[in-house]
mmCIF file of C-alpha atoms and ligand atoms in Angstrom:
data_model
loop_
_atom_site.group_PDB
_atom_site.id
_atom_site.type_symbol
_atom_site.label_atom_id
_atom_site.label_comp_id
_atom_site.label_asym_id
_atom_site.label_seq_id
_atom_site.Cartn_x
_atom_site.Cartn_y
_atom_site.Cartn_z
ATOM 1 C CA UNK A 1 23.660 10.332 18.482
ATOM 2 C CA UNK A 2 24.438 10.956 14.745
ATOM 3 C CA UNK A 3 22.308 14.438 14.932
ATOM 4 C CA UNK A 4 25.455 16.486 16.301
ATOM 5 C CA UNK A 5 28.202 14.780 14.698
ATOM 6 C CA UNK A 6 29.762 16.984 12.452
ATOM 7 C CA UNK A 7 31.044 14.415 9.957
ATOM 8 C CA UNK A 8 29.340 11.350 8.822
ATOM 9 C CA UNK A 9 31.307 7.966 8.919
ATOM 10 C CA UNK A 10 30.193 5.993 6.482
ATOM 11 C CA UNK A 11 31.001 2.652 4.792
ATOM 12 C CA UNK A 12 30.214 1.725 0.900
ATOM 13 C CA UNK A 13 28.915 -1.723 0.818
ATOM 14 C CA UNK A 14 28.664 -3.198 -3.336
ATOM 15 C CA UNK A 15 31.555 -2.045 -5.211
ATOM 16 C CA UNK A 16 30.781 -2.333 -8.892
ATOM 17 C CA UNK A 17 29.204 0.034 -11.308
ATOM 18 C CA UNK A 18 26.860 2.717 -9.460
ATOM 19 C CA UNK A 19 29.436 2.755 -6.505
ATOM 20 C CA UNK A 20 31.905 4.514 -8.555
ATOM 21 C CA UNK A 21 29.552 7.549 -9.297
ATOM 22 C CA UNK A 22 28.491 6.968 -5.733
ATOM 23 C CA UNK A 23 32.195 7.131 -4.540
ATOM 24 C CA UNK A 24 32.687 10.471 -6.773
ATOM 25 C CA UNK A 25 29.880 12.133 -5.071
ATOM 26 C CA UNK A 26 31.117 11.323 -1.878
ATOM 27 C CA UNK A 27 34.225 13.140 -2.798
ATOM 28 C CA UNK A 28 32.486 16.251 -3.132
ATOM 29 C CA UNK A 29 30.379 16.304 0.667
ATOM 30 C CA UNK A 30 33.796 16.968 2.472
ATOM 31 C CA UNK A 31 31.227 15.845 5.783
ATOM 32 C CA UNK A 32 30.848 12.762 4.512
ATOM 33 C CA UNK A 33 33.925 10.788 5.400
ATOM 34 C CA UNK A 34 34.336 7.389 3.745
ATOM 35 C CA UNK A 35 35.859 5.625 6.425
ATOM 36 C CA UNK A 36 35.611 1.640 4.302
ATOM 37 C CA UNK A 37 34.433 -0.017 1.628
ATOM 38 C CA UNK A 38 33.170 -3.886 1.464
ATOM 39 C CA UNK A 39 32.804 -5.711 -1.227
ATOM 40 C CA UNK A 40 32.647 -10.083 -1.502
ATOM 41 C CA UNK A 41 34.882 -9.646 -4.747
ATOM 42 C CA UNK A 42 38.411 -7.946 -3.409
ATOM 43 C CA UNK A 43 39.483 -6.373 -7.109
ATOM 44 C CA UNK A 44 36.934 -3.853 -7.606
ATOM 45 C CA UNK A 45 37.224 -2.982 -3.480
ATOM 46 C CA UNK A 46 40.423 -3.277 -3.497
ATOM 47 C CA UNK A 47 41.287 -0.700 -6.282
ATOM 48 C CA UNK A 48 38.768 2.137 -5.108
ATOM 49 C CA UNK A 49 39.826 2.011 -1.476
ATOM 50 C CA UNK A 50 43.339 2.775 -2.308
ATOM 51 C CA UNK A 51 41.918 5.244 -4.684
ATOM 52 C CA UNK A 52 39.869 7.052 -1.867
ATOM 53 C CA UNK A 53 41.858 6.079 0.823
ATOM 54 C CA UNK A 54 40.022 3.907 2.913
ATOM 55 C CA UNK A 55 40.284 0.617 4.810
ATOM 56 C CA UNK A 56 38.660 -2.825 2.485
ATOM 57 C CA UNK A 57 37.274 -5.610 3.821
ATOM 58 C CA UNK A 58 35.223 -8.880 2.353
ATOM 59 C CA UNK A 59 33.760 -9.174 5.912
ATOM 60 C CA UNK A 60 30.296 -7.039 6.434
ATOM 61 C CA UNK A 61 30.725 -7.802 10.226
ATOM 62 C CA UNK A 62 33.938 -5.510 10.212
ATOM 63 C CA UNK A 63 31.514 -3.114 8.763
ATOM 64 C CA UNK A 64 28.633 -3.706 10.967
ATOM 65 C CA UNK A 65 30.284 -4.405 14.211
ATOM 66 C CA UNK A 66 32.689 -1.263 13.705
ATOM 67 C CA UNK A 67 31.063 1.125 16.419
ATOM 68 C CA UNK A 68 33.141 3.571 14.822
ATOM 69 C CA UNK A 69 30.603 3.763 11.526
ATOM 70 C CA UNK A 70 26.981 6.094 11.389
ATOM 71 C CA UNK A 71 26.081 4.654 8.486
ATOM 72 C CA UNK A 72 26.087 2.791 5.412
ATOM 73 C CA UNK A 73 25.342 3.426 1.359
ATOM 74 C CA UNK A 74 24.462 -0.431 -0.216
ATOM 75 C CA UNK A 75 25.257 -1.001 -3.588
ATOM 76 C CA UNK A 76 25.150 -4.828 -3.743
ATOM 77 C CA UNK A 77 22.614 -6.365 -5.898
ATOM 78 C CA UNK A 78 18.983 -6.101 -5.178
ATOM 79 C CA UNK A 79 18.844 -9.727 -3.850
ATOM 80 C CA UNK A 80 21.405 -8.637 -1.079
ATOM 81 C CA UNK A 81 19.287 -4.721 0.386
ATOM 82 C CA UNK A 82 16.996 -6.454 2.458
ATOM 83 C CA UNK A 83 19.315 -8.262 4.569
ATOM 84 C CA UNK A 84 22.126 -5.942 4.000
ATOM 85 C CA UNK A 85 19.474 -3.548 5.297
ATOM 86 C CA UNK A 86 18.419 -5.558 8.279
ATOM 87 C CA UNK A 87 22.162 -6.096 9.432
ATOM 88 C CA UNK A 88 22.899 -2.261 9.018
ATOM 89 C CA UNK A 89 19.866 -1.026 11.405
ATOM 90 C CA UNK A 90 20.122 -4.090 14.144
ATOM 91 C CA UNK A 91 23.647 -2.833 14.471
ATOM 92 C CA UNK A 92 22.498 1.210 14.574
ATOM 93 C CA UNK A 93 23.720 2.991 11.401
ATOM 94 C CA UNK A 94 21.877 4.916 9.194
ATOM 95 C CA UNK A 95 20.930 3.354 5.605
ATOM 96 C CA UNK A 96 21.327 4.953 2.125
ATOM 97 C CA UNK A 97 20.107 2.106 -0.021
ATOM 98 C CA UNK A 98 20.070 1.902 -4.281
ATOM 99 C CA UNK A 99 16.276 0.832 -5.835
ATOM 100 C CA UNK A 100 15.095 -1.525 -6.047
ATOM 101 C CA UNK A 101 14.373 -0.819 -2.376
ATOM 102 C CA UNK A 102 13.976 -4.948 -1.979
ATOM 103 C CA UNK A 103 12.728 -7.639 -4.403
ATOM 104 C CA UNK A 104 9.989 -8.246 -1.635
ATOM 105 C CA UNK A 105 7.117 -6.200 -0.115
ATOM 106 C CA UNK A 106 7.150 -8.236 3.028
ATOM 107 C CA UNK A 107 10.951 -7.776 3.314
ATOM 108 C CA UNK A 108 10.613 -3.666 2.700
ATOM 109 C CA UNK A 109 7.580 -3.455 5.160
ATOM 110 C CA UNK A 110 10.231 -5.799 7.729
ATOM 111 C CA UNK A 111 12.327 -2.751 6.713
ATOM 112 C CA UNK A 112 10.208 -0.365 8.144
ATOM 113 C CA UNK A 113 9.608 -1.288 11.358
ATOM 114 C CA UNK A 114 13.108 -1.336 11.850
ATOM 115 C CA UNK A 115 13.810 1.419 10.625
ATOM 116 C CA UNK A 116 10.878 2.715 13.460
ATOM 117 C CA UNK A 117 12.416 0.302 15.798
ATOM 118 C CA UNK A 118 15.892 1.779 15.723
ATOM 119 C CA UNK A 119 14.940 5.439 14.996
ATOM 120 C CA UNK A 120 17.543 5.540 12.072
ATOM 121 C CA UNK A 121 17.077 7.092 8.655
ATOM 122 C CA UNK A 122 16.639 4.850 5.810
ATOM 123 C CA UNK A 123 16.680 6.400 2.603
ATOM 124 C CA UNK A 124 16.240 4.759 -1.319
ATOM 125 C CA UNK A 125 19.135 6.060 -3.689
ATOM 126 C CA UNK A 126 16.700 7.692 -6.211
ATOM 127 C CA UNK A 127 18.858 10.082 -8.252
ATOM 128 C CA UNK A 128 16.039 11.131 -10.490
ATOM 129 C CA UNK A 129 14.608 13.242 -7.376
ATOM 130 C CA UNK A 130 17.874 15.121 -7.352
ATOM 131 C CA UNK A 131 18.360 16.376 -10.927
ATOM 132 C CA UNK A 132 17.892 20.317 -10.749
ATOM 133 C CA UNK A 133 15.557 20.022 -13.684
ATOM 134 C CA UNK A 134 13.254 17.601 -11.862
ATOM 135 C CA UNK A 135 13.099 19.743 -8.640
ATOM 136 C CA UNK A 136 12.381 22.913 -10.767
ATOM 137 C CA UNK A 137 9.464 20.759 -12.762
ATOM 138 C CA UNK A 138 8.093 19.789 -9.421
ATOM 139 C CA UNK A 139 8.028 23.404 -8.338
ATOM 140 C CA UNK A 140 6.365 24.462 -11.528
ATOM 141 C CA UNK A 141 3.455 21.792 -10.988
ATOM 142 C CA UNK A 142 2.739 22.645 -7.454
ATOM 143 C CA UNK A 143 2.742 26.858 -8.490
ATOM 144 C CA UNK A 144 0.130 25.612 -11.131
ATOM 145 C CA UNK A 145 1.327 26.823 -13.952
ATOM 146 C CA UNK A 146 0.366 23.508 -15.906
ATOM 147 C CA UNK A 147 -3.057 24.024 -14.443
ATOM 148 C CA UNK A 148 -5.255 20.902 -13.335
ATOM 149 C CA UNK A 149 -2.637 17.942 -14.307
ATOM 150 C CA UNK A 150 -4.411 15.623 -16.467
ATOM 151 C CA UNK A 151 -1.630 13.008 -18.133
ATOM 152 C CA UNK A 152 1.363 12.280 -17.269
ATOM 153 C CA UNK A 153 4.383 9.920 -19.076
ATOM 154 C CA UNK A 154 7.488 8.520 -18.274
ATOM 155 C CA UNK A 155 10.361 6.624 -20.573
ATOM 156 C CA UNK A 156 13.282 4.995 -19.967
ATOM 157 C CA UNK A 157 14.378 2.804 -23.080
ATOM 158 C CA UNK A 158 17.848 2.196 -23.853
ATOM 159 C CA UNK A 159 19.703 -0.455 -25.938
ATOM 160 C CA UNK A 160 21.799 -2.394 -22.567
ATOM 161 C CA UNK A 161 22.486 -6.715 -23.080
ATOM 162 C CA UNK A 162 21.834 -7.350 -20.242
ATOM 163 C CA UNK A 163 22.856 -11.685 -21.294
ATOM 164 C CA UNK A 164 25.500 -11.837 -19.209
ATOM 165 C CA UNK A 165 24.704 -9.231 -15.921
ATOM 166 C CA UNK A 166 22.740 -10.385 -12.773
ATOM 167 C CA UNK A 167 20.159 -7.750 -14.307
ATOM 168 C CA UNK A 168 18.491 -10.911 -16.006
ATOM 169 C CA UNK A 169 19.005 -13.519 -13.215
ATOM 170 C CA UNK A 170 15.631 -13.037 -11.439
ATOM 171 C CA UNK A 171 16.999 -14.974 -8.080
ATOM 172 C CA UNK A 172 19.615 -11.459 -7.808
ATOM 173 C CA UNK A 173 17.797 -8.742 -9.624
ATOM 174 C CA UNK A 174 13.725 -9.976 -8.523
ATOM 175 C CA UNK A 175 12.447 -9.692 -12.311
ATOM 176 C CA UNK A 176 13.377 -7.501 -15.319
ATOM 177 C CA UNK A 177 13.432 -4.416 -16.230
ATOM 178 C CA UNK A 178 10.082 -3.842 -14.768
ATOM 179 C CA UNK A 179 11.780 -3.488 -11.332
ATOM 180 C CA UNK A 180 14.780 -2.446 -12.677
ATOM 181 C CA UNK A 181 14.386 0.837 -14.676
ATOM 182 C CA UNK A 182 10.546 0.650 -13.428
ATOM 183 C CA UNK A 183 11.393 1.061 -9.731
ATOM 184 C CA UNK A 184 12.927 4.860 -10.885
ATOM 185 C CA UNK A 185 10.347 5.475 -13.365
ATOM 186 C CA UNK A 186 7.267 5.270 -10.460
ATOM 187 C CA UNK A 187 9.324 7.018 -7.809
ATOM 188 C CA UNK A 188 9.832 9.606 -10.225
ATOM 189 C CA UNK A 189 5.538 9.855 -11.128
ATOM 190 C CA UNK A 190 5.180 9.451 -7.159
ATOM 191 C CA UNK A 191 7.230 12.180 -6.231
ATOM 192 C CA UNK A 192 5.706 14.325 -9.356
ATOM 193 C CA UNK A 193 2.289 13.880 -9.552
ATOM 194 C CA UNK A 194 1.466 12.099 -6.510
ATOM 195 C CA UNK A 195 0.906 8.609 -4.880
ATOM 196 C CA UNK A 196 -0.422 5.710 -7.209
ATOM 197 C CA UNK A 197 -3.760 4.357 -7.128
ATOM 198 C CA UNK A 198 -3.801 1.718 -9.641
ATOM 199 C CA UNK A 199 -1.671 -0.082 -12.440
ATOM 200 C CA UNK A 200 -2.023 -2.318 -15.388
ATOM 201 C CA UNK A 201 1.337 -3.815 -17.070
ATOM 202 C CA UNK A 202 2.269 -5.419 -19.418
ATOM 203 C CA UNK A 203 5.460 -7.397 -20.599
ATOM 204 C CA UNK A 204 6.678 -6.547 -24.503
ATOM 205 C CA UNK A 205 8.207 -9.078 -27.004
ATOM 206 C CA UNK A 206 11.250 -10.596 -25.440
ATOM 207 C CA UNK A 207 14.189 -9.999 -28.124
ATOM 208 C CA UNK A 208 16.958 -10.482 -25.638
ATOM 209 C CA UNK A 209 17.691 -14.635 -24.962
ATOM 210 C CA UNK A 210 17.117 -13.961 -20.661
ATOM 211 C CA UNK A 211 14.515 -15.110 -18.272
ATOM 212 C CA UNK A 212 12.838 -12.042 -17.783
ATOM 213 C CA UNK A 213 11.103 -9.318 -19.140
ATOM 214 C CA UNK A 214 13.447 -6.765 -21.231
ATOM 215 C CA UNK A 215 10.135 -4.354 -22.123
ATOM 216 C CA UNK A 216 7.564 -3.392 -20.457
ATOM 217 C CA UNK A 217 4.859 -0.555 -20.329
ATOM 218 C CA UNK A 218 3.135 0.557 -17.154
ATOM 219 C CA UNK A 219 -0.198 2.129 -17.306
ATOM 220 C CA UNK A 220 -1.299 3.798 -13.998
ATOM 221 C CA UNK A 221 -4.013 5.511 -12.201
ATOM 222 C CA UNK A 222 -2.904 8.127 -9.393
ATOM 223 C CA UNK A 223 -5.144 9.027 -6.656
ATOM 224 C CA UNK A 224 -5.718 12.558 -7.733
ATOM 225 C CA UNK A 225 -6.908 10.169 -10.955
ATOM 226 C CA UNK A 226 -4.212 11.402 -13.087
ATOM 227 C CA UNK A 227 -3.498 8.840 -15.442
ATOM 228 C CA UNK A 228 -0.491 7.845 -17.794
ATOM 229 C CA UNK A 229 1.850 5.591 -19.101
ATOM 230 C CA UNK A 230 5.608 4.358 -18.054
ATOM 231 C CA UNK A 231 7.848 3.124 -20.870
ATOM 232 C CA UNK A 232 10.534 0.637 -19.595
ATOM 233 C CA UNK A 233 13.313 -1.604 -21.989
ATOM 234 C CA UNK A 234 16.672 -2.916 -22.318
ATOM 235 C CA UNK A 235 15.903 -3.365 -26.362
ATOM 236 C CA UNK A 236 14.803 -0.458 -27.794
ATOM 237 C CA UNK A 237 15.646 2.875 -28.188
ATOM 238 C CA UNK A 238 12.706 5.244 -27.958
ATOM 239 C CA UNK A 239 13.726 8.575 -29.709
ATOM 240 C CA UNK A 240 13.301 10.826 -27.737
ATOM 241 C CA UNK A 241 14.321 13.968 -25.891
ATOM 242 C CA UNK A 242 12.415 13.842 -22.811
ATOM 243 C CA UNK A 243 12.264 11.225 -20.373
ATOM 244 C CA UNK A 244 9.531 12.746 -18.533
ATOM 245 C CA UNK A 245 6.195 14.671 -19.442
ATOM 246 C CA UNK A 246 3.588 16.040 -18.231
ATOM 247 C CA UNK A 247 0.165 16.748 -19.633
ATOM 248 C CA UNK A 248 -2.279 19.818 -17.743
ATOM 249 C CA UNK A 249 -4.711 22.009 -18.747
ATOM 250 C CA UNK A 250 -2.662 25.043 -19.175
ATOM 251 C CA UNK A 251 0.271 23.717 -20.305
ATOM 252 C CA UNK A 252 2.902 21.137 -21.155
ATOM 253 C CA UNK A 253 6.298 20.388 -19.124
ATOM 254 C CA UNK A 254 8.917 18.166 -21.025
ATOM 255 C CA UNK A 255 11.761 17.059 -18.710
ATOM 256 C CA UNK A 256 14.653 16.390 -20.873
ATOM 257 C CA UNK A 257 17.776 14.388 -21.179
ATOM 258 C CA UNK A 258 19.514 18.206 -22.537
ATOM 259 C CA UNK A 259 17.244 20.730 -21.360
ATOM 260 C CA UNK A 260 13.526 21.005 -19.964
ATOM 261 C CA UNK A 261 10.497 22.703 -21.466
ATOM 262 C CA UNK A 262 7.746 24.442 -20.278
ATOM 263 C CA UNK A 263 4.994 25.696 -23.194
ATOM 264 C CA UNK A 264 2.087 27.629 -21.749
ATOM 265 C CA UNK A 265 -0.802 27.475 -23.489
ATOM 266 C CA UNK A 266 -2.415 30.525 -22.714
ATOM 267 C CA UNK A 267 0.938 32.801 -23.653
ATOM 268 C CA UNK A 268 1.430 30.000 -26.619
ATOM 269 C CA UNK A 269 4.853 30.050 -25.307
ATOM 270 C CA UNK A 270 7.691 27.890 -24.283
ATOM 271 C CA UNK A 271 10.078 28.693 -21.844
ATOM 272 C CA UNK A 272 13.374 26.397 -22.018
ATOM 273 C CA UNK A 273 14.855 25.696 -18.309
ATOM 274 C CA UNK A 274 17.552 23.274 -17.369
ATOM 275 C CA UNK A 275 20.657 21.590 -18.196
ATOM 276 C CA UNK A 276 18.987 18.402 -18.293
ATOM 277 C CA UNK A 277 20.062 15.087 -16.610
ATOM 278 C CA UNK A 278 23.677 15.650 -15.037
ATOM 279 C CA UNK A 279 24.286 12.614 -13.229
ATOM 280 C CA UNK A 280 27.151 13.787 -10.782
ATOM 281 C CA UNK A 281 24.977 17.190 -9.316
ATOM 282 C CA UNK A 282 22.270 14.897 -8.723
ATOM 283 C CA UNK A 283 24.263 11.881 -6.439
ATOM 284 C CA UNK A 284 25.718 15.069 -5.015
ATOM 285 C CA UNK A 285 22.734 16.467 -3.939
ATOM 286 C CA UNK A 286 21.719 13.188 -2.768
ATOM 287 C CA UNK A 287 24.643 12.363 -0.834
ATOM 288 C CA UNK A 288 24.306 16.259 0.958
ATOM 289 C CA UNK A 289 20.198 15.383 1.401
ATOM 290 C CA UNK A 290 21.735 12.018 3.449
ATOM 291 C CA UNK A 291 23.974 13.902 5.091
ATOM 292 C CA UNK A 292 21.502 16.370 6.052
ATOM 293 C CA UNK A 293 18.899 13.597 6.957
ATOM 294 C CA UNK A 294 21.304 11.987 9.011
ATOM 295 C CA UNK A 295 22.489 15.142 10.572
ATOM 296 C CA UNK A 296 18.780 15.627 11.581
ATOM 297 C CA UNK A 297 18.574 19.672 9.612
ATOM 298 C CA UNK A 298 15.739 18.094 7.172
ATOM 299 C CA UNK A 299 13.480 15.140 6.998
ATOM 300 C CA UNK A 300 14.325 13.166 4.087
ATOM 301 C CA UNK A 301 12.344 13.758 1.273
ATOM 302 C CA UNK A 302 12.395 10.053 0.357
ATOM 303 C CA UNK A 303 11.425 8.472 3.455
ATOM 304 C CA UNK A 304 10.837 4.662 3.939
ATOM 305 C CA UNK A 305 7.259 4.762 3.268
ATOM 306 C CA UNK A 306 8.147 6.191 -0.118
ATOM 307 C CA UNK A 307 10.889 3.201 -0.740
ATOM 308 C CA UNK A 308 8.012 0.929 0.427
ATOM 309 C CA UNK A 309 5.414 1.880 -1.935
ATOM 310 C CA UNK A 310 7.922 2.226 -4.785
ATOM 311 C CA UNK A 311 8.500 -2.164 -4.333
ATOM 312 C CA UNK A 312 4.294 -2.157 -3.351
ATOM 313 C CA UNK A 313 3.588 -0.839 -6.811
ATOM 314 C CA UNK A 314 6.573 -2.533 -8.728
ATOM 315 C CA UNK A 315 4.156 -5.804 -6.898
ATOM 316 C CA UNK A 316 1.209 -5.147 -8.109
ATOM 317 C CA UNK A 317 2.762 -4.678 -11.608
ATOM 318 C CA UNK A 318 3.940 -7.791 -12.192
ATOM 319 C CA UNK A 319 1.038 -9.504 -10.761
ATOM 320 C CA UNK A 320 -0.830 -7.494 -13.261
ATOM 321 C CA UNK A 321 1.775 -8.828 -15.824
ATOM 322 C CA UNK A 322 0.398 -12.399 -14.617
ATOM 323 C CA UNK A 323 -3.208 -11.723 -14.317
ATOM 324 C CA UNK A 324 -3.764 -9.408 -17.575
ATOM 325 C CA UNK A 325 -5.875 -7.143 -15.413
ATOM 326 C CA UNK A 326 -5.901 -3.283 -13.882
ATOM 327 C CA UNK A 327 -5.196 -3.810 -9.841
ATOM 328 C CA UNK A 328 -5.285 -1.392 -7.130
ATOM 329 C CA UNK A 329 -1.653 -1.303 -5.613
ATOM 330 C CA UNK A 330 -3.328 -1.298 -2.075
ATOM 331 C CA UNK A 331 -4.932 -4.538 -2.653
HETATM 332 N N1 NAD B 20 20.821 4.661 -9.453
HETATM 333 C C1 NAD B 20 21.216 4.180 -10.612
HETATM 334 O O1 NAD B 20 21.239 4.862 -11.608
HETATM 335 C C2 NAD B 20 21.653 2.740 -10.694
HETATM 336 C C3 NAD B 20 22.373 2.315 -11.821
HETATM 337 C C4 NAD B 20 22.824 1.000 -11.832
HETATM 338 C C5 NAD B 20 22.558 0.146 -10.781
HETATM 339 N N2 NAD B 20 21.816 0.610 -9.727
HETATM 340 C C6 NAD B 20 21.517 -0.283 -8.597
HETATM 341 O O2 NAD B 20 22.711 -0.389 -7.804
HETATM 342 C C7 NAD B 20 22.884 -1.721 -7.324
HETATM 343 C C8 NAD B 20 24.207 -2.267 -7.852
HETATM 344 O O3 NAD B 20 24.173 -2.301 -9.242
HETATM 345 P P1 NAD B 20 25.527 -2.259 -10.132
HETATM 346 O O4 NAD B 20 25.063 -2.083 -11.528
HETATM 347 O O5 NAD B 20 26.491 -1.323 -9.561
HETATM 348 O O6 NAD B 20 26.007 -3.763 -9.940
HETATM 349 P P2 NAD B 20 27.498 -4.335 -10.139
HETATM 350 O O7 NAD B 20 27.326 -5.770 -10.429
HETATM 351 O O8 NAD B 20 28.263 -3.488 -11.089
HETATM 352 O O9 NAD B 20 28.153 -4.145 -8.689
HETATM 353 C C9 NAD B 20 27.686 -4.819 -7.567
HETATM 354 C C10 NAD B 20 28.854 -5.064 -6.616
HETATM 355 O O10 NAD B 20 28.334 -5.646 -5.428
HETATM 356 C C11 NAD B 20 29.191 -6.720 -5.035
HETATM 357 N N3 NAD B 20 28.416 -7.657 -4.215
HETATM 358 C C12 NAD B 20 27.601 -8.660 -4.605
HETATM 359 N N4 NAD B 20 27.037 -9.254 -3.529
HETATM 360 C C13 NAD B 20 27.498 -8.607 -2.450
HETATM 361 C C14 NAD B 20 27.289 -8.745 -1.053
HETATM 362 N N5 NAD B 20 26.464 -9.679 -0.567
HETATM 363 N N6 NAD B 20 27.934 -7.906 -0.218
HETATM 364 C C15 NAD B 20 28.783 -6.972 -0.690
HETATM 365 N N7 NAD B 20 29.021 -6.785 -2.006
HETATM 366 C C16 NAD B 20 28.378 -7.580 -2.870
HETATM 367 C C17 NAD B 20 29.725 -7.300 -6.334
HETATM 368 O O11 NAD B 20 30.946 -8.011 -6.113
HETATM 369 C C18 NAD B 20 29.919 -6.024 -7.169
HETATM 370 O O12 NAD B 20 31.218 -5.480 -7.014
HETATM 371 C C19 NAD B 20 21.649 -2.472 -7.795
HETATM 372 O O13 NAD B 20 20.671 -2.466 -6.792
HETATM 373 C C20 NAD B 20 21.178 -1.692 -9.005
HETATM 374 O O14 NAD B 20 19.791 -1.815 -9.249
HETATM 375 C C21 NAD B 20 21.389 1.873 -9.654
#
């Protein structure tokens, strides 16, 4: 029983890129013990586990057959979560998992009912849902002081060639940057402004020589019928200083890659708030909200029916890609 441990034992599965912010954060939840890392490709392992001092290993079964271990934070390629996943709750640890969630719905729904099954936590890395700025813009919705939200709008455009990454090899990464950037963009409107009803996609221009879509722009519906727009590419840089915004009838709130805004429009006033997107605080305070999960103080506040309906409405928006047509995400 992981509840009274504690310290957390846990092993870092995926070794490239994210891990190493990942692996930083860890440094800072002294609870958190990382006890091994895993990775298919040795150098990359290899390197940080002497830098963090823990055990490597190629092997996941020396990972998942190690009774020692509570849990496990995946940071293999999307292809690999779902049976990553599966492996790490048959053999009882917790799960800490990066987005995409899975590349399937049927594999995130298997997902869940392990997860039920073994009674462990299973938790999407969403690091959006810990940046200070986003908690205090969620907390400013919910007191009302943007009145009845109307609009809301979300962008994440960036100049990245992606030619040579799995990123644009749809048999690892499940599509383009629809499910890559997209899967953060709608767990960021879902934990804002609520679950989604509907969506309608669409793929942009393809200016990048890959397979699969390197723009995009989401249009959704949410079931409180607040409706707005996602913004998604690999090929463009949208100027601009927010990343998020949201439209209500008493105000504006800009969430900001700097700072964060809030203009009432009854005061005609705008009150800055924020230090805008600080990557490290927010893994932090994802790795402590784990911890904390795990440790059985809170219940997670990205639970695996979130992670599910983040891949349900990434689904529906490429089959709306396909059919050219608005669908609700629950069928
Ligand atoms: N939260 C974020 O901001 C963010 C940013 C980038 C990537 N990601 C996500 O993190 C995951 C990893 O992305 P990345 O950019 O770090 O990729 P990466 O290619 O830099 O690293 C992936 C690592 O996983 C290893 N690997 C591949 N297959 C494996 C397997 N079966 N078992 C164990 N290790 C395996 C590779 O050798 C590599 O070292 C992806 O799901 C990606 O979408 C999240």
């Amino acid at each position: 029983m992981t509840g009274s441990r504690e310290n957390i034992r846990l092993a870092l599965i995926g070794c490239g890129g994210i891990a190493q912010t990942h692996l930083e954060a860890i440094a800072r939840v002294p609870r958190v013990k990382l006890e091994a890392i895993q990775d298919i490709n040795p150098s990359a392992g290899e390197a940080a586990s002497s830098k963090y001092g823990c055990r490597f290993t190629k092997n996941p079964d020396d990972i998942f057959k190690d009774k020692n271990l509570d849990a496990v934070l995946i940071c293999a390629p999307p292809v690999t979560h779902f049976q990553l996943m599966k492996a790490a709750l048959e053999a009882g640890k917790h799960v800490l998992c990066e987005k995409p969630f899975t590349t399937h719905l049927r594999d995130a729904e298997a997902i869940r009912e392990l997860s039920k099954k073994s009674g462990k936590i299973v938790m999407m890395a969403s690091k959006f849902r810990f940046v200070q700025d986003m908690i205090e813009a969620k907390k400013f919705i919910e007191s009302g002081l943007l009145g009845d939200v109307v609009l809301s709008e979300v962008i994440f455009c960036s100049v990245v060639d992606m030619g040579k990454r799995w990123n644009s090899d749809p048999r690892i990464s499940g599509g383009g940057v629809l499910i890559d950037n997209g899967s953060h963009a709608v767990d960021v409107i879902r934990y804002l402004v609520g679950p989604i009803k509907s969506v309608y996609a669409q793929a942009g221009k393809r200016t990048q020589n890959i397979p699969v879509e390197d723009t995009a722009r989401l249009h959704f519906e949410t079931q409180t019928n607040i409706i707005g727009m996602v913004d998604l590419s690999w090929s463009l840089y949208k100027h601009t200083a927010n990343y998020v915004n949201v439209f209500g009838t008493r105000g504006t709130l800009e969430v900001g890659w700097a700072q964060s805004l809030l203009w009432d429009a009854k005061e005609k006033s705008s009150k800055v708030f924020g230090n805008g997107y600080k990557k490290l605080d927010a893994f932090v305070r994802q790795m402590e909200h784990f911890a904390d999960s795990v440790q059985e103080k809170v219940k997670p506040i990205l639970g695996v029916e979130d992670a599910l309906e983040s891949v349900r409405v990434i689904e529906a928006a490429y089959t709306s890609v396909r059919e050219k047509k608005w669908l609700k995400v629950h069928g």
